[in-house]
PDB file of C-alpha atoms in Angstrom:
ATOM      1  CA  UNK M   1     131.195  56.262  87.150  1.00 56.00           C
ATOM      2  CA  UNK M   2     130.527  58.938  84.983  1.00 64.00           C
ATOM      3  CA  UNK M   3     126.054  58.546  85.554  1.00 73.00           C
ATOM      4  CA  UNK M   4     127.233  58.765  89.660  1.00 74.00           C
ATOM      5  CA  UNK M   5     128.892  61.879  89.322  1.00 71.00           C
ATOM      6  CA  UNK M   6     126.544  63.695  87.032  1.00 70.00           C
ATOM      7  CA  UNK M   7     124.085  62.448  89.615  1.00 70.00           C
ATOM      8  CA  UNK M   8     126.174  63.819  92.639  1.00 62.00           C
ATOM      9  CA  UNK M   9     126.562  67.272  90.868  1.00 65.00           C
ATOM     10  CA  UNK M  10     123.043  67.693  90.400  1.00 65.00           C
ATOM     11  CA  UNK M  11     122.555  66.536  94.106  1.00 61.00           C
ATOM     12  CA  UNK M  12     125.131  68.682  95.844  1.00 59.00           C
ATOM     13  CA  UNK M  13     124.669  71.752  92.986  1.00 59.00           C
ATOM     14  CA  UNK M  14     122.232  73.795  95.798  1.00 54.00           C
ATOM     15  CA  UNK M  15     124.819  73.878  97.815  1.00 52.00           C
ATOM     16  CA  UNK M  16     127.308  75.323  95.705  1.00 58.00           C
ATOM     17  CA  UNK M  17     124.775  78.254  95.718  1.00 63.00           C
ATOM     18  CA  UNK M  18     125.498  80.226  98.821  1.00 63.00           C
ATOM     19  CA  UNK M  19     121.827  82.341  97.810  1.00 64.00           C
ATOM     20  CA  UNK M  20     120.526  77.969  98.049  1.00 66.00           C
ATOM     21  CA  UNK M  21     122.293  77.075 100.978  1.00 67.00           C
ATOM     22  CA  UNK M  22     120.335  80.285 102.942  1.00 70.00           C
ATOM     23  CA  UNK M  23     116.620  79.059 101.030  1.00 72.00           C
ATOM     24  CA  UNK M  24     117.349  75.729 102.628  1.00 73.00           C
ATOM     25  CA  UNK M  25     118.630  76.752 105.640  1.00 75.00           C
ATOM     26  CA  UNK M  26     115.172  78.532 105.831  1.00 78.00           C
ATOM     27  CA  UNK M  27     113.223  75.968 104.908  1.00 80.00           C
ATOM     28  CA  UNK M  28     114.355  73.731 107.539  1.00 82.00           C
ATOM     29  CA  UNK M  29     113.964  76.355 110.152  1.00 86.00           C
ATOM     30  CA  UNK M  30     111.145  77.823 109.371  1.00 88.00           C
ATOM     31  CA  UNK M  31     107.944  77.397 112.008  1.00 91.00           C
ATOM     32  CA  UNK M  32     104.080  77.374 111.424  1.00 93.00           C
ATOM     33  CA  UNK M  33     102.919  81.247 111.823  1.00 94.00           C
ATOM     34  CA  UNK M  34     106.311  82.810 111.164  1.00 93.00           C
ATOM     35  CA  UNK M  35     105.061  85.319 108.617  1.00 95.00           C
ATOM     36  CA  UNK M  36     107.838  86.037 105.903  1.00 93.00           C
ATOM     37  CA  UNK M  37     108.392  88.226 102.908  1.00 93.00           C
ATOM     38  CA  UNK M  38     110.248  87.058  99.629  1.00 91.00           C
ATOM     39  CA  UNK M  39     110.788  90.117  97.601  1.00 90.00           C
ATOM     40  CA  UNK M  40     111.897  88.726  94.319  1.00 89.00           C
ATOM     41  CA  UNK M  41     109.697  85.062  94.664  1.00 89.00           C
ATOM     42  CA  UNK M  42     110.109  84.641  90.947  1.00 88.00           C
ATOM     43  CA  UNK M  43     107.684  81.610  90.454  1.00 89.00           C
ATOM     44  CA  UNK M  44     106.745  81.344  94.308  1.00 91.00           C
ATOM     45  CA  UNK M  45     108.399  78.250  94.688  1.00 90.00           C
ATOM     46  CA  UNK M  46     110.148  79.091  97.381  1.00 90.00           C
ATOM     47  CA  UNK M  47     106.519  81.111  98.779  1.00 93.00           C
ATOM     48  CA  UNK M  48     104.739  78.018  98.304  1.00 93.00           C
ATOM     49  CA  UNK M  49     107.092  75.450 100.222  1.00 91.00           C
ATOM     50  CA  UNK M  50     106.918  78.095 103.179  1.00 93.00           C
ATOM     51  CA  UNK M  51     103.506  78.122 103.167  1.00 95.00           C
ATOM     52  CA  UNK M  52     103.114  74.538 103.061  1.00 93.00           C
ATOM     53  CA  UNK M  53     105.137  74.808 106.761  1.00 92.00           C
ATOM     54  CA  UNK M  54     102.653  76.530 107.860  1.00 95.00           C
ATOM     55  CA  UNK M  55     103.897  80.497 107.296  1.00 95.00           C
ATOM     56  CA  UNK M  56     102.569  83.323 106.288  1.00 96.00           C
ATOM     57  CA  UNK M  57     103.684  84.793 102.941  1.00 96.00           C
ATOM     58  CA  UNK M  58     103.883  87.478 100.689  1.00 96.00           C
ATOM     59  CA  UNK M  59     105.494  87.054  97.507  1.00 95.00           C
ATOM     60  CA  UNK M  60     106.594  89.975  95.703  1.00 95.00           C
ATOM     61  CA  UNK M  61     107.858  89.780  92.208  1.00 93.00           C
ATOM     62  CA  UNK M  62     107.662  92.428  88.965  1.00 93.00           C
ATOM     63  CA  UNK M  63     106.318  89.923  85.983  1.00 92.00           C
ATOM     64  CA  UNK M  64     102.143  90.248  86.098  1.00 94.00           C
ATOM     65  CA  UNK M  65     101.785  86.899  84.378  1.00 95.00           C
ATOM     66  CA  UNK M  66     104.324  84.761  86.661  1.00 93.00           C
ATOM     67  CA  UNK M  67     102.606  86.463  89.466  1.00 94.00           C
ATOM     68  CA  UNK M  68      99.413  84.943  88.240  1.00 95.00           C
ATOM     69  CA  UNK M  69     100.723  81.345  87.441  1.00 95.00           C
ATOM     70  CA  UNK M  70     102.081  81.621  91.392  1.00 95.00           C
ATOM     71  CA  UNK M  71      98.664  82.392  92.287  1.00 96.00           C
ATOM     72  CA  UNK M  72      96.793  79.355  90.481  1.00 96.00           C
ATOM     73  CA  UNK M  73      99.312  77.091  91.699  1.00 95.00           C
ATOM     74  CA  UNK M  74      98.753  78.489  95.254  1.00 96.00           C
ATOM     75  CA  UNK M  75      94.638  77.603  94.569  1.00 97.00           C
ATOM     76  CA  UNK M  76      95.909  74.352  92.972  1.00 96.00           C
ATOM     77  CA  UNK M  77      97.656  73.444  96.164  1.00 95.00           C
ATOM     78  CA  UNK M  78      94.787  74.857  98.602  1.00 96.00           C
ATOM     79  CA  UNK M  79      97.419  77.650  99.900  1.00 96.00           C
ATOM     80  CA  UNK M  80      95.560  80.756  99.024  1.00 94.00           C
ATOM     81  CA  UNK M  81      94.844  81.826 102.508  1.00 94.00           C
ATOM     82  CA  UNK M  82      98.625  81.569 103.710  1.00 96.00           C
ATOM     83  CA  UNK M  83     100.074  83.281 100.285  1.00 97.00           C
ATOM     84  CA  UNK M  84      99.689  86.056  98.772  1.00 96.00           C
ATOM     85  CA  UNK M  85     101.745  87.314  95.376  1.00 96.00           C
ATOM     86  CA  UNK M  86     102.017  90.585  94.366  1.00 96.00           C
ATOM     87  CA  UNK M  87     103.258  92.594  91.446  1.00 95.00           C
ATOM     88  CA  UNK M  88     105.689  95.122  92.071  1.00 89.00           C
ATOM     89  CA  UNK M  89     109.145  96.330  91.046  1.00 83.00           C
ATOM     90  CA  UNK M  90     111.991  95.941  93.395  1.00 74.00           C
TER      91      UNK M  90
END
């Protein structure tokens, strides 16, 4: 009992998040050539999945080197061309 609710917490635990619950809201709403900004992208994670919908997206963020580990993962995944990161400070 105790390994199905550790599971369930860790299941349900975006949802707790009311900051999650609008990221996945977004993500299942979101349309090829919507173009969309994410001030604050962190690692791109959130950037990335967008772009793999088929958007358009700038990531902005104020830490050079995770900017640059969002942009080699964006090359990794062959998403260059729909993301773009950039350093800046919110």
């Amino acid at each position: 009992m105790k390994g199905l609710r550790s599971r369930l917490r860790r299941l349900l635990a975006p949802w707790a998040d009311p900051f999650a619950r609008g990221r996945m809201r977004l993500l299942r709403f979101a349309r090829p050539g919507w173009r969309v900004l994410d001030a604050g992208c962190g690692d791109g994670a959130m950037a990335l999945r967008l772009a793999r919908r088929g958007c358009q997206v700038v990531g902005l963020t104020n830490d050079r080197d995770v900017v640059e580990r969002a942009r080699a993962e964006a090359e990794r995944l062959g998403l260059a061309g729909q993301v773009a990161f950039v350093v800046h400070d919110l």
